[in-house]
Amino acid sequence: MSSKTTTSTEPSDFPADADDELIRSGRDAALTRRALVRAARRRFATDGYRATTVRQIAADAGVNVALINRYFVSKEGLFEACMLRTSDELDTRASRPSKSIDEVIERLIEHVVNAPDRDDPLQLLLLLRSSGDENADLIRRRTLEHFTRQLATAAGWRSDDPDTEAILLRAQLAIATSLGVVMLRTSAVVEPVASASAHELTGPLTQALRALLAPIGH
Amino acid sequence: MSSKTTTSTEPSDFPADADDELIRSGRDAALTRRALVRAARRRFATDGYRATTVRQIAADAGVNVALINRYFVSKEGLFEACMLRTSDELDTRASRPSKSIDEVIERLIEHVVNAPDRDDPLQLLLLLRSSGDENADLIRRRTLEHFTRQLATAAGWRSDDPDTEAILLRAQLAIATSLGVVMLRTSAVVEPVASASAHELTGPLTQALRALLAPIGH
DNA sequence: CCTCGATGTAAACACTTGCTGACTTGACGA
DNA sequence: TCGTCAAGTCAGCAAGTGTTTACATCGAGG
């Protein structure tokens, strides 16, 4: 199905984002790199590293396969680039200061619940996907652990707190919860969570996350 | 690494369970089938469907590769068999009646937190892994949705309840939370959750699950 | 003892995978 | 106009994939 192409370049059934597609008119290295990373992130996040082929990615990005190796050396290199970009974006977002725990939770839920055409949730999913490459996996784990500390901090944790261990654990359980929900909505598509609206999800999720994060503050 | 073998049969670094290994003394179809399913479930759950090769599975089970196709027709057939067995085991376990919500939660946490050498958590993880095969994926989704109803029932849901929708959603969010934690512990190995003890996890997890499931009863 | 079906083995097949090297195309300054 | 070089294309290789086919081996029944 849909894989009749051997070396072709057609968009396939998982096209690059519209704006990218419009701008692309041939020769622009930076644009090509971005298109590849964008397509790769979607594939890696939804299908997993191993199940994604470089030809799929190239087709999605509307770009020749060989350019992946030109710009990122290897499939693993491309994965690493995806990981780094996700890591960065997550970092800048989380660094915005927040007033209350509820505000932190609200923002976390936003990540989870965003419309499926935006690839916010996919960024989170990418953090779960192991590539088998040691280097990329190290980045992945580091990012996840960094994200844990950021969430804990946002929830009121100070690094001189006596039971830092328990607090980091709680923060990471909150992340685990979020990841689980994204997984069930995006990858394994299971009802009723998959097609639940943001409004329906917010209430219960807030309660669960509050149960995990509220004890951090005091 | 460790895949120097091409068609060999040695146990590799992910051997079948000891007892199976001891019993196996050659020609027993039923035993061979069971060994294959057992090995396959571990691989599929931890590495994913696509990343797992039939030769790995065969090596883990201490069995010739061709026997997978003899007994299960194809890799997908083996995956389906894994799914069915997991579905069955989950069913019989969950059908034991429980008194209070806290007891339900306690049992759910047991699934998540069980020692890593038991493959209880892997059964859960398997429910997240999509094979690309329509049939197996259908089984997977059905199992998850069935599990959702079972959990809701155990938490006090009656099918004539007016807001069934919201209740099933809460139950499934509880499952999502559990799956997220297992994922972080088993597949993406990230600290501190990965090496947290059962005792450390139980407290926070109970609070989170209670926030999700407690409103079901009333 | 020999036969025959069930069980297990080994080698190969057809196909996909990631990747490479030689090539063409386009833009731009001299 | 031409030379130059980055950007993009193309065909193909080597390794790995799931699967099949032909063969070996065991255990029981005639």
Tab-separated table of C-alpha atoms (C1' of nucleotides) in Angstrom:
chain	number	residue	atom	x	y	z
A	1	MET	CA	0.000	0.000	0.000
A	2	SER	CA	1.274	3.373	-1.111
A	3	SER	CA	4.789	2.039	-1.347
A	4	LYS	CA	4.913	1.502	-5.061
A	5	THR	CA	7.662	4.094	-5.212
A	6	THR	CA	11.234	2.947	-5.153
A	7	THR	CA	13.309	6.055	-5.437
A	8	SER	CA	10.625	8.582	-6.190
A	9	THR	CA	9.970	11.854	-4.510
A	10	GLU	CA	6.230	12.228	-4.468
A	11	PRO	CA	4.630	13.446	-1.228
A	12	SER	CA	2.911	10.105	-0.406
A	13	ASP	CA	0.047	9.999	2.028
A	14	PHE	CA	1.868	11.773	4.835
A	15	PRO	CA	2.869	15.056	3.270
A	16	ALA	CA	5.085	17.751	4.674
A	17	ASP	CA	3.358	20.720	6.211
A	18	ALA	CA	1.582	22.889	3.709
A	19	ASP	CA	3.608	26.041	4.248
A	20	ASP	CA	6.886	24.223	3.863
A	21	GLU	CA	5.617	22.617	0.727
A	22	LEU	CA	4.667	25.949	-0.778
A	23	ILE	CA	7.923	27.684	-0.023
A	24	ARG	CA	10.107	24.840	-1.267
A	25	SER	CA	11.033	25.625	-4.823
A	26	GLY	CA	14.196	23.659	-5.182
A	27	ARG	CA	17.545	24.716	-3.891
A	28	ASP	CA	17.677	25.762	-0.271
A	29	ALA	CA	19.775	23.641	2.042
A	30	ALA	CA	18.432	25.092	5.280
A	31	LEU	CA	14.858	24.636	4.142
A	32	THR	CA	15.535	21.086	3.082
A	33	ARG	CA	17.077	20.249	6.419
A	34	ARG	CA	14.084	21.680	8.243
A	35	ALA	CA	11.635	19.805	6.038
A	36	LEU	CA	13.485	16.566	6.747
A	37	VAL	CA	13.549	17.086	10.492
A	38	ARG	CA	9.879	17.955	10.495
A	39	ALA	CA	8.855	14.879	8.535
A	40	ALA	CA	11.200	12.658	10.499
A	41	ARG	CA	9.826	13.794	13.834
A	42	ARG	CA	6.300	12.902	12.837
A	43	ARG	CA	7.287	9.471	11.575
A	44	PHE	CA	9.638	8.631	14.421
A	45	ALA	CA	7.120	9.730	17.014
A	46	THR	CA	4.100	7.899	15.603
A	47	ASP	CA	5.673	4.788	14.093
A	48	GLY	CA	8.871	4.413	16.096
A	49	TYR	CA	12.466	4.570	14.962
A	50	ARG	CA	12.882	1.140	13.485
A	51	ALA	CA	9.558	1.073	11.664
A	52	THR	CA	10.344	4.342	9.923
A	53	THR	CA	12.312	4.139	6.673
A	54	VAL	CA	14.472	6.887	5.296
A	55	ARG	CA	12.587	6.675	2.007
A	56	GLN	CA	9.320	7.399	3.787
A	57	ILE	CA	10.818	10.437	5.467
A	58	ALA	CA	12.274	11.717	2.232
A	59	ALA	CA	8.973	11.230	0.427
A	60	ASP	CA	7.087	13.044	3.188
A	61	ALA	CA	9.505	15.941	3.002
A	62	GLY	CA	9.361	15.961	-0.785
A	63	VAL	CA	13.091	15.506	-0.993
A	64	ASN	CA	15.560	13.014	-2.390
A	65	VAL	CA	16.589	10.168	-0.091
A	66	ALA	CA	20.291	10.724	-0.488
A	67	LEU	CA	20.001	14.163	1.067
A	68	ILE	CA	19.364	12.594	4.442
A	69	ASN	CA	22.856	11.171	4.386
A	70	ARG	CA	24.295	14.354	2.951
A	71	TYR	CA	22.904	16.573	5.678
A	72	PHE	CA	22.664	14.238	8.652
A	73	VAL	CA	25.246	11.564	7.813
A	74	SER	CA	22.884	8.724	8.748
A	75	LYS	CA	19.387	7.848	9.881
A	76	GLU	CA	20.652	7.958	13.438
A	77	GLY	CA	22.058	11.403	12.817
A	78	LEU	CA	18.663	12.594	11.676
A	79	PHE	CA	17.079	11.069	14.750
A	80	GLU	CA	19.596	12.824	16.925
A	81	ALA	CA	18.770	16.121	15.213
A	82	CYS	CA	15.078	15.541	15.907
A	83	MET	CA	15.865	14.819	19.523
A	84	LEU	CA	17.964	17.939	19.908
A	85	ARG	CA	15.304	20.173	18.397
A	86	THR	CA	12.596	18.666	20.592
A	87	SER	CA	14.875	19.076	23.562
A	88	ASP	CA	15.402	22.728	22.713
A	89	GLU	CA	11.765	23.585	22.140
A	90	LEU	CA	10.739	21.823	25.316
A	91	ASP	CA	13.376	23.774	27.158
A	92	THR	CA	12.359	27.235	25.989
A	93	ARG	CA	8.694	26.493	26.667
A	94	ALA	CA	9.261	25.185	30.146
A	95	SER	CA	11.532	28.058	31.070
A	96	ARG	CA	8.659	30.537	31.055
A	97	PRO	CA	7.970	31.251	34.709
A	98	SER	CA	4.658	30.173	36.164
A	99	LYS	CA	2.809	31.442	39.183
A	100	SER	CA	0.789	28.580	40.605
A	101	ILE	CA	0.896	24.802	40.427
A	102	ASP	CA	-2.413	24.838	38.628
A	103	GLU	CA	-0.886	26.994	35.952
A	104	VAL	CA	1.950	24.492	35.532
A	105	ILE	CA	-0.546	21.673	35.245
A	106	GLU	CA	-2.642	23.590	32.775
A	107	ARG	CA	0.357	24.092	30.566
A	108	LEU	CA	1.375	20.440	30.772
A	109	ILE	CA	-2.113	19.373	29.764
A	110	GLU	CA	-1.925	21.716	26.819
A	111	HIS	CA	1.015	19.691	25.539
A	112	VAL	CA	-0.971	16.491	25.822
A	113	VAL	CA	-4.268	17.625	24.482
A	114	ASN	CA	-3.366	19.837	21.564
A	115	ALA	CA	-5.143	19.254	18.295
A	116	PRO	CA	-3.755	16.200	16.518
A	117	ASP	CA	-2.635	18.175	13.484
A	118	ARG	CA	-0.237	20.247	15.548
A	119	ASP	CA	2.741	18.143	16.491
A	120	ASP	CA	3.061	19.227	20.073
A	121	PRO	CA	2.134	15.829	21.490
A	122	LEU	CA	4.463	14.144	19.046
A	123	GLN	CA	7.377	15.944	20.620
A	124	LEU	CA	6.540	14.206	23.853
A	125	LEU	CA	6.119	10.834	22.180
A	126	LEU	CA	9.517	11.163	20.595
A	127	LEU	CA	10.993	11.090	24.074
A	128	LEU	CA	9.732	7.549	24.467
A	129	ARG	CA	11.097	6.150	21.249
A	130	SER	CA	14.389	4.397	21.586
A	131	SER	CA	16.579	4.297	18.485
A	132	GLY	CA	19.109	1.712	19.524
A	133	ASP	CA	21.772	4.313	18.970
A	134	GLU	CA	23.631	4.953	22.198
A	135	ASN	CA	24.234	8.604	21.549
A	136	ALA	CA	20.660	9.502	20.637
A	137	ASP	CA	19.318	7.418	23.496
A	138	LEU	CA	21.543	9.255	25.909
A	139	ILE	CA	20.160	12.572	24.671
A	140	ARG	CA	16.657	11.217	25.041
A	141	ARG	CA	17.175	10.148	28.622
A	142	ARG	CA	18.928	13.365	29.537
A	143	THR	CA	16.115	15.411	28.049
A	144	LEU	CA	13.530	13.453	29.955
A	145	GLU	CA	15.425	13.840	33.206
A	146	HIS	CA	15.996	17.527	32.562
A	147	PHE	CA	12.291	17.923	31.855
A	148	THR	CA	11.589	16.201	35.160
A	149	ARG	CA	13.663	18.703	37.093
A	150	GLN	CA	12.067	21.601	35.282
A	151	LEU	CA	8.601	20.393	36.114
A	152	ALA	CA	9.573	19.851	39.720
A	153	THR	CA	11.019	23.346	39.887
A	154	ALA	CA	7.916	24.852	38.342
A	155	ALA	CA	5.875	23.010	40.947
A	156	GLY	CA	7.837	24.656	43.744
A	157	TRP	CA	10.825	22.414	44.305
A	158	ARG	CA	14.067	23.897	45.626
A	159	SER	CA	17.239	21.922	45.087
A	160	ASP	CA	18.093	22.101	48.781
A	161	ASP	CA	14.901	20.306	49.699
A	162	PRO	CA	15.533	17.379	52.069
A	163	ASP	CA	13.451	14.798	50.180
A	164	THR	CA	14.506	15.684	46.662
A	165	GLU	CA	14.259	12.034	45.680
A	166	ALA	CA	10.563	11.713	46.410
A	167	ILE	CA	9.792	15.030	44.740
A	168	LEU	CA	11.579	14.198	41.501
A	169	LEU	CA	9.798	10.880	41.495
A	170	ARG	CA	6.423	12.614	41.745
A	171	ALA	CA	7.288	15.014	38.954
A	172	GLN	CA	8.334	12.159	36.735
A	173	LEU	CA	5.170	10.252	37.483
A	174	ALA	CA	3.278	13.303	36.262
A	175	ILE	CA	5.263	13.132	33.045
A	176	ALA	CA	4.615	9.409	32.807
A	177	THR	CA	0.899	10.066	33.112
A	178	SER	CA	1.020	12.653	30.355
A	179	LEU	CA	3.034	10.364	28.113
A	180	GLY	CA	0.637	7.512	28.710
A	181	VAL	CA	-2.304	9.626	27.624
A	182	VAL	CA	-0.537	10.879	24.512
A	183	MET	CA	0.394	7.313	23.665
A	184	LEU	CA	-3.163	6.092	23.925
A	185	ARG	CA	-4.453	9.000	21.875
A	186	THR	CA	-1.828	9.118	19.163
A	187	SER	CA	-0.094	5.791	18.685
A	188	ALA	CA	-2.386	3.105	20.018
A	189	VAL	CA	-5.683	4.687	19.089
A	190	VAL	CA	-8.098	3.509	21.731
A	191	GLU	CA	-11.519	4.813	22.676
A	192	PRO	CA	-12.783	6.785	24.447
A	193	VAL	CA	-9.513	8.586	25.197
A	194	ALA	CA	-8.489	8.893	21.553
A	195	SER	CA	-11.402	11.059	20.519
A	196	ALA	CA	-12.070	12.768	23.833
A	197	SER	CA	-12.150	16.549	23.617
A	198	ALA	CA	-9.758	18.824	25.409
A	199	HIS	CA	-12.587	19.883	27.669
A	200	GLU	CA	-13.452	16.340	28.695
A	201	LEU	CA	-9.834	15.486	29.436
A	202	THR	CA	-8.884	18.581	31.381
A	203	GLY	CA	-10.972	17.886	34.466
A	204	PRO	CA	-9.830	14.361	35.337
A	205	LEU	CA	-6.269	14.978	34.218
A	206	THR	CA	-6.000	18.064	36.383
A	207	GLN	CA	-7.139	16.085	39.394
A	208	ALA	CA	-4.627	13.318	38.760
A	209	LEU	CA	-1.731	15.681	38.159
A	210	ARG	CA	-2.670	17.741	41.178
A	211	ALA	CA	-2.551	14.622	43.314
A	212	LEU	CA	1.001	14.050	42.092
A	213	LEU	CA	2.367	17.588	42.034
A	214	ALA	CA	0.586	19.386	44.846
A	215	PRO	CA	2.618	17.736	47.648
A	216	ILE	CA	5.816	19.089	46.070
A	217	GLY	CA	5.163	22.692	47.024
A	218	HIS	CA	4.970	22.170	50.777
B	1	MET	CA	26.175	-6.467	19.128
B	2	SER	CA	25.634	-10.120	20.027
B	3	SER	CA	24.093	-10.766	16.644
B	4	LYS	CA	27.008	-12.585	15.134
B	5	THR	CA	24.720	-15.555	14.636
B	6	THR	CA	23.027	-15.933	11.300
B	7	THR	CA	21.005	-19.095	11.548
B	8	SER	CA	22.206	-20.390	14.868
B	9	THR	CA	20.196	-21.462	17.834
B	10	GLU	CA	22.187	-20.383	20.828
B	11	PRO	CA	20.291	-18.697	23.664
B	12	SER	CA	21.860	-15.240	23.131
B	13	ASP	CA	21.782	-12.671	25.920
B	14	PHE	CA	18.015	-12.828	26.362
B	15	PRO	CA	17.416	-16.477	27.150
B	16	ALA	CA	14.118	-18.257	27.568
B	17	ASP	CA	12.955	-18.767	31.106
B	18	ALA	CA	15.011	-21.256	33.028
B	19	ASP	CA	12.302	-23.820	33.659
B	20	ASP	CA	11.308	-23.892	30.013
B	21	GLU	CA	14.906	-24.281	29.070
B	22	LEU	CA	15.346	-27.229	31.388
B	23	ILE	CA	12.253	-29.061	30.241
B	24	ARG	CA	12.945	-28.610	26.538
B	25	SER	CA	14.742	-31.729	25.417
B	26	GLY	CA	13.931	-31.707	21.750
B	27	ARG	CA	10.665	-32.797	20.243
B	28	ASP	CA	7.530	-31.364	21.779
B	29	ALA	CA	5.391	-29.149	19.598
B	30	ALA	CA	3.298	-27.655	22.398
B	31	LEU	CA	6.382	-26.822	24.420
B	32	THR	CA	8.050	-25.230	21.428
B	33	ARG	CA	5.017	-23.095	20.728
B	34	ARG	CA	4.907	-21.908	24.310
B	35	ALA	CA	8.612	-21.121	24.343
B	36	LEU	CA	8.206	-19.052	21.189
B	37	VAL	CA	5.245	-17.090	22.508
B	38	ARG	CA	7.066	-16.427	25.730
B	39	ALA	CA	10.203	-15.148	24.037
B	40	ALA	CA	8.214	-13.188	21.486
B	41	ARG	CA	6.176	-11.405	24.116
B	42	ARG	CA	9.270	-10.162	25.888
B	43	ARG	CA	10.854	-8.896	22.685
B	44	PHE	CA	7.710	-7.360	21.237
B	45	ALA	CA	6.890	-5.618	24.501
B	46	THR	CA	10.317	-4.155	25.153
B	47	ASP	CA	11.618	-3.482	21.633
B	48	GLY	CA	8.416	-3.117	19.615
B	49	TYR	CA	7.122	-5.209	16.765
B	50	ARG	CA	9.203	-3.889	13.919
B	51	ALA	CA	12.476	-3.779	15.815
B	52	THR	CA	12.150	-7.413	16.794
B	53	THR	CA	13.456	-9.996	14.335
B	54	VAL	CA	12.202	-13.542	14.066
B	55	ARG	CA	15.745	-14.802	14.411
B	56	GLN	CA	16.095	-13.028	17.752
B	57	ILE	CA	12.911	-14.609	18.998
B	58	ALA	CA	13.944	-18.044	17.818
B	59	ALA	CA	17.352	-17.670	19.431
B	60	ASP	CA	15.793	-16.547	22.706
B	61	ALA	CA	13.483	-19.539	22.683
B	62	GLY	CA	16.315	-21.875	21.739
B	63	VAL	CA	14.482	-22.988	18.659
B	64	ASN	CA	14.937	-22.986	14.900
B	65	VAL	CA	13.679	-19.925	13.032
B	66	ALA	CA	11.590	-21.847	10.553
B	67	LEU	CA	9.415	-23.193	13.337
B	68	ILE	CA	7.870	-19.768	13.760
B	69	ASN	CA	6.378	-20.053	10.314
B	70	ARG	CA	5.480	-23.682	10.829
B	71	TYR	CA	3.510	-23.065	14.010
B	72	PHE	CA	2.311	-19.487	13.567
B	73	VAL	CA	2.350	-19.046	9.783
B	74	SER	CA	4.072	-15.665	9.989
B	75	LYS	CA	5.607	-13.101	12.319
B	76	GLU	CA	2.246	-11.393	12.460
B	77	GLY	CA	0.616	-14.681	13.399
B	78	LEU	CA	3.021	-15.025	16.308
B	79	PHE	CA	2.265	-11.473	17.379
B	80	GLU	CA	-1.418	-12.238	17.259
B	81	ALA	CA	-0.876	-15.302	19.426
B	82	CYS	CA	0.995	-13.141	21.950
B	83	MET	CA	-1.848	-10.660	21.944
B	84	LEU	CA	-4.462	-13.327	22.476
B	85	ARG	CA	-2.588	-14.883	25.372
B	86	THR	CA	-2.072	-11.518	27.039
B	87	SER	CA	-5.724	-10.729	26.480
B	88	ASP	CA	-6.717	-13.993	28.125
B	89	GLU	CA	-4.454	-13.663	31.138
B	90	LEU	CA	-5.516	-10.072	31.708
B	91	ASP	CA	-9.129	-11.179	31.533
B	92	THR	CA	-8.906	-13.946	34.099
B	93	ARG	CA	-6.939	-11.753	36.479
B	94	ALA	CA	-9.286	-8.819	36.283
B	95	SER	CA	-12.357	-10.982	36.700
B	96	ARG	CA	-11.514	-11.697	40.340
B	97	PRO	CA	-13.976	-9.633	42.343
B	98	SER	CA	-12.683	-6.838	44.520
B	99	LYS	CA	-14.234	-5.127	47.494
B	100	SER	CA	-13.061	-1.534	47.603
B	101	ILE	CA	-11.629	0.932	45.123
B	102	ASP	CA	-8.409	0.944	47.057
B	103	GLU	CA	-8.144	-2.767	46.530
B	104	VAL	CA	-8.625	-2.307	42.792
B	105	ILE	CA	-5.928	0.330	42.731
B	106	GLU	CA	-3.597	-1.821	44.753
B	107	ARG	CA	-3.961	-4.637	42.253
B	108	LEU	CA	-3.410	-2.324	39.292
B	109	ILE	CA	-0.249	-1.000	40.856
B	110	GLU	CA	0.919	-4.556	41.366
B	111	HIS	CA	0.825	-5.024	37.612
B	112	VAL	CA	2.935	-1.930	37.079
B	113	VAL	CA	5.458	-2.396	39.789
B	114	ASN	CA	6.173	-6.095	39.722
B	115	ALA	CA	9.771	-7.143	39.796
B	116	PRO	CA	11.385	-6.645	36.382
B	117	ASP	CA	12.165	-10.339	35.957
B	118	ARG	CA	8.501	-11.264	36.047
B	119	ASP	CA	6.845	-10.260	32.818
B	120	ASP	CA	3.672	-8.879	34.254
B	121	PRO	CA	4.414	-5.298	33.210
B	122	LEU	CA	5.432	-6.479	29.763
B	123	GLN	CA	1.975	-7.806	29.190
B	124	LEU	CA	0.683	-4.304	29.655
B	125	LEU	CA	3.337	-2.831	27.394
B	126	LEU	CA	2.390	-5.238	24.652
B	127	LEU	CA	-1.000	-3.569	24.513
B	128	LEU	CA	0.691	-0.407	23.277
B	129	ARG	CA	2.697	-2.003	20.498
B	130	SER	CA	1.135	-1.772	17.096
B	131	SER	CA	2.182	-4.354	14.527
B	132	GLY	CA	0.710	-2.798	11.421
B	133	ASP	CA	-1.356	-5.933	11.026
B	134	GLU	CA	-5.029	-4.994	11.044
B	135	ASN	CA	-6.178	-8.128	12.766
B	136	ALA	CA	-3.704	-7.966	15.608
B	137	ASP	CA	-4.321	-4.265	16.043
B	138	LEU	CA	-8.024	-4.878	16.327
B	139	ILE	CA	-7.408	-7.426	19.060
B	140	ARG	CA	-5.152	-4.980	20.809
B	141	ARG	CA	-7.688	-2.181	20.792
B	142	ARG	CA	-10.510	-4.462	21.838
B	143	THR	CA	-8.448	-5.795	24.715
B	144	LEU	CA	-7.641	-2.299	25.919
B	145	GLU	CA	-11.252	-1.201	25.710
B	146	HIS	CA	-12.418	-4.351	27.442
B	147	PHE	CA	-9.833	-3.767	30.141
B	148	THR	CA	-11.178	-0.244	30.511
B	149	ARG	CA	-14.714	-1.479	31.157
B	150	GLN	CA	-13.440	-4.070	33.599
B	151	LEU	CA	-11.554	-1.471	35.572
B	152	ALA	CA	-14.555	0.848	35.572
B	153	THR	CA	-16.777	-1.978	36.785
B	154	ALA	CA	-14.346	-2.896	39.518
B	155	ALA	CA	-14.352	0.740	40.586
B	156	GLY	CA	-18.112	0.692	41.008
B	157	TRP	CA	-19.510	1.537	37.601
B	158	ARG	CA	-22.931	0.188	36.589
B	159	SER	CA	-23.744	0.095	32.891
B	160	ASP	CA	-26.974	2.009	33.447
B	161	ASP	CA	-25.084	4.959	34.883
B	162	PRO	CA	-26.126	8.246	33.235
B	163	ASP	CA	-22.617	9.558	32.571
B	164	THR	CA	-21.022	6.369	31.378
B	165	GLU	CA	-18.859	8.320	28.962
B	166	ALA	CA	-17.078	10.329	31.606
B	167	ILE	CA	-16.603	7.277	33.798
B	168	LEU	CA	-15.026	5.142	31.058
B	169	LEU	CA	-12.767	8.051	30.259
B	170	ARG	CA	-11.552	8.223	33.850
B	171	ALA	CA	-10.917	4.488	33.932
B	172	GLN	CA	-8.933	4.671	30.739
B	173	LEU	CA	-6.916	7.588	32.036
B	174	ALA	CA	-5.979	5.384	34.972
B	175	ILE	CA	-4.785	2.759	32.514
B	176	ALA	CA	-2.906	5.405	30.562
B	177	THR	CA	-1.141	6.464	33.737
B	178	SER	CA	-0.148	2.888	34.511
B	179	LEU	CA	1.076	2.327	30.969
B	180	GLY	CA	3.097	5.522	31.060
B	181	VAL	CA	4.865	4.433	34.201
B	182	VAL	CA	5.622	0.970	32.846
B	183	MET	CA	6.930	2.534	29.659
B	184	LEU	CA	9.291	4.814	31.525
B	185	ARG	CA	10.508	1.973	33.696
B	186	THR	CA	10.880	-0.766	31.119
B	187	SER	CA	11.374	0.598	27.628
B	188	ALA	CA	12.701	4.111	27.940
B	189	VAL	CA	14.764	3.602	31.051
B	190	VAL	CA	14.738	6.931	32.792
B	191	GLU	CA	15.650	7.843	36.346
B	192	PRO	CA	14.426	8.073	39.013
B	193	VAL	CA	11.291	6.171	38.037
B	194	ALA	CA	13.187	3.287	36.446
B	195	SER	CA	14.899	2.159	39.605
B	196	ALA	CA	12.328	3.311	42.130
B	197	SER	CA	11.196	0.607	44.515
B	198	ALA	CA	7.653	-0.667	44.744
B	199	HIS	CA	7.369	1.025	48.106
B	200	GLU	CA	8.392	4.428	46.770
B	201	LEU	CA	5.998	4.210	43.845
B	202	THR	CA	2.937	2.972	45.680
B	203	GLY	CA	2.208	6.137	47.616
B	204	PRO	CA	2.137	8.726	44.830
B	205	LEU	CA	0.602	6.311	42.329
B	206	THR	CA	-2.209	5.468	44.712
B	207	GLN	CA	-3.009	9.148	45.122
B	208	ALA	CA	-3.067	9.752	41.386
B	209	LEU	CA	-5.191	6.718	40.610
B	210	ARG	CA	-7.536	7.540	43.462
B	211	ALA	CA	-8.054	11.012	42.018
B	212	LEU	CA	-9.085	9.368	38.772
B	213	LEU	CA	-11.120	6.414	39.987
B	214	ALA	CA	-12.717	7.570	43.218
B	215	PRO	CA	-15.350	9.761	41.506
B	216	ILE	CA	-16.615	6.703	39.612
B	217	GLY	CA	-18.184	5.042	42.599
B	218	HIS	CA	-20.623	7.874	43.411
C	1	DC	C1'	13.161	-54.183	10.241
C	2	DC	C1'	10.898	-50.880	7.678
C	3	DT	C1'	7.483	-47.150	6.964
C	4	DC	C1'	5.419	-43.001	7.855
C	5	DG	C1'	3.964	-38.907	10.043
C	6	DA	C1'	5.473	-35.504	13.177
C	7	DT	C1'	9.256	-32.571	14.548
C	8	DG	C1'	13.309	-30.083	13.792
C	9	DT	C1'	17.289	-28.290	10.650
C	10	DA	C1'	19.871	-25.910	7.090
C	11	DA	C1'	20.274	-23.257	3.072
C	12	DA	C1'	18.540	-20.379	0.103
C	13	DC	C1'	15.062	-17.022	-1.895
C	14	DA	C1'	12.948	-12.585	-2.745
C	15	DC	C1'	12.625	-8.412	-0.907
C	16	DT	C1'	13.642	-4.200	1.869
C	17	DT	C1'	16.879	-1.589	4.373
C	18	DG	C1'	20.428	2.201	4.894
C	19	DC	C1'	23.901	4.039	2.471
C	20	DT	C1'	27.348	5.392	-1.313
C	21	DG	C1'	29.587	7.336	-5.472
C	22	DA	C1'	29.296	9.183	-9.839
C	23	DC	C1'	26.498	12.117	-12.079
C	24	DT	C1'	23.367	16.358	-13.451
C	25	DT	C1'	21.310	20.789	-12.516
C	26	DG	C1'	21.017	25.419	-11.170
C	27	DA	C1'	22.788	30.089	-9.587
C	28	DC	C1'	26.193	33.520	-9.661
C	29	DG	C1'	30.489	36.119	-10.272
C	30	DA	C1'	34.461	37.129	-13.526
D	1	DT	C1'	29.980	33.198	-21.935
D	2	DC	C1'	32.007	30.319	-19.113
D	3	DG	C1'	33.772	28.177	-14.786
D	4	DT	C1'	32.731	26.831	-10.229
D	5	DC	C1'	30.635	24.883	-6.631
D	6	DA	C1'	26.717	23.896	-3.717
D	7	DA	C1'	22.315	21.421	-4.240
D	8	DG	C1'	19.929	17.711	-5.911
D	9	DT	C1'	19.401	13.114	-8.668
D	10	DC	C1'	20.051	8.345	-9.841
D	11	DA	C1'	21.359	3.488	-9.894
D	12	DG	C1'	23.153	0.170	-7.283
D	13	DC	C1'	25.555	-2.333	-3.431
D	14	DA	C1'	25.964	-5.010	0.940
D	15	DA	C1'	23.634	-6.406	4.798
D	16	DG	C1'	19.504	-7.788	6.986
D	17	DT	C1'	14.567	-9.068	6.674
D	18	DG	C1'	10.592	-12.694	6.646
D	19	DT	C1'	9.633	-16.789	4.438
D	20	DT	C1'	10.011	-21.249	1.853
D	21	DT	C1'	11.799	-25.331	0.289
D	22	DA	C1'	14.168	-29.616	0.554
D	23	DC	C1'	16.277	-32.541	3.718
D	24	DA	C1'	17.425	-34.970	8.366
D	25	DT	C1'	15.891	-37.178	12.553
D	26	DC	C1'	13.061	-39.172	15.932
D	27	DG	C1'	9.185	-42.354	17.683
D	28	DA	C1'	5.693	-45.471	17.139
D	29	DG	C1'	2.952	-49.275	14.550
D	30	DG	C1'	2.775	-52.719	10.845
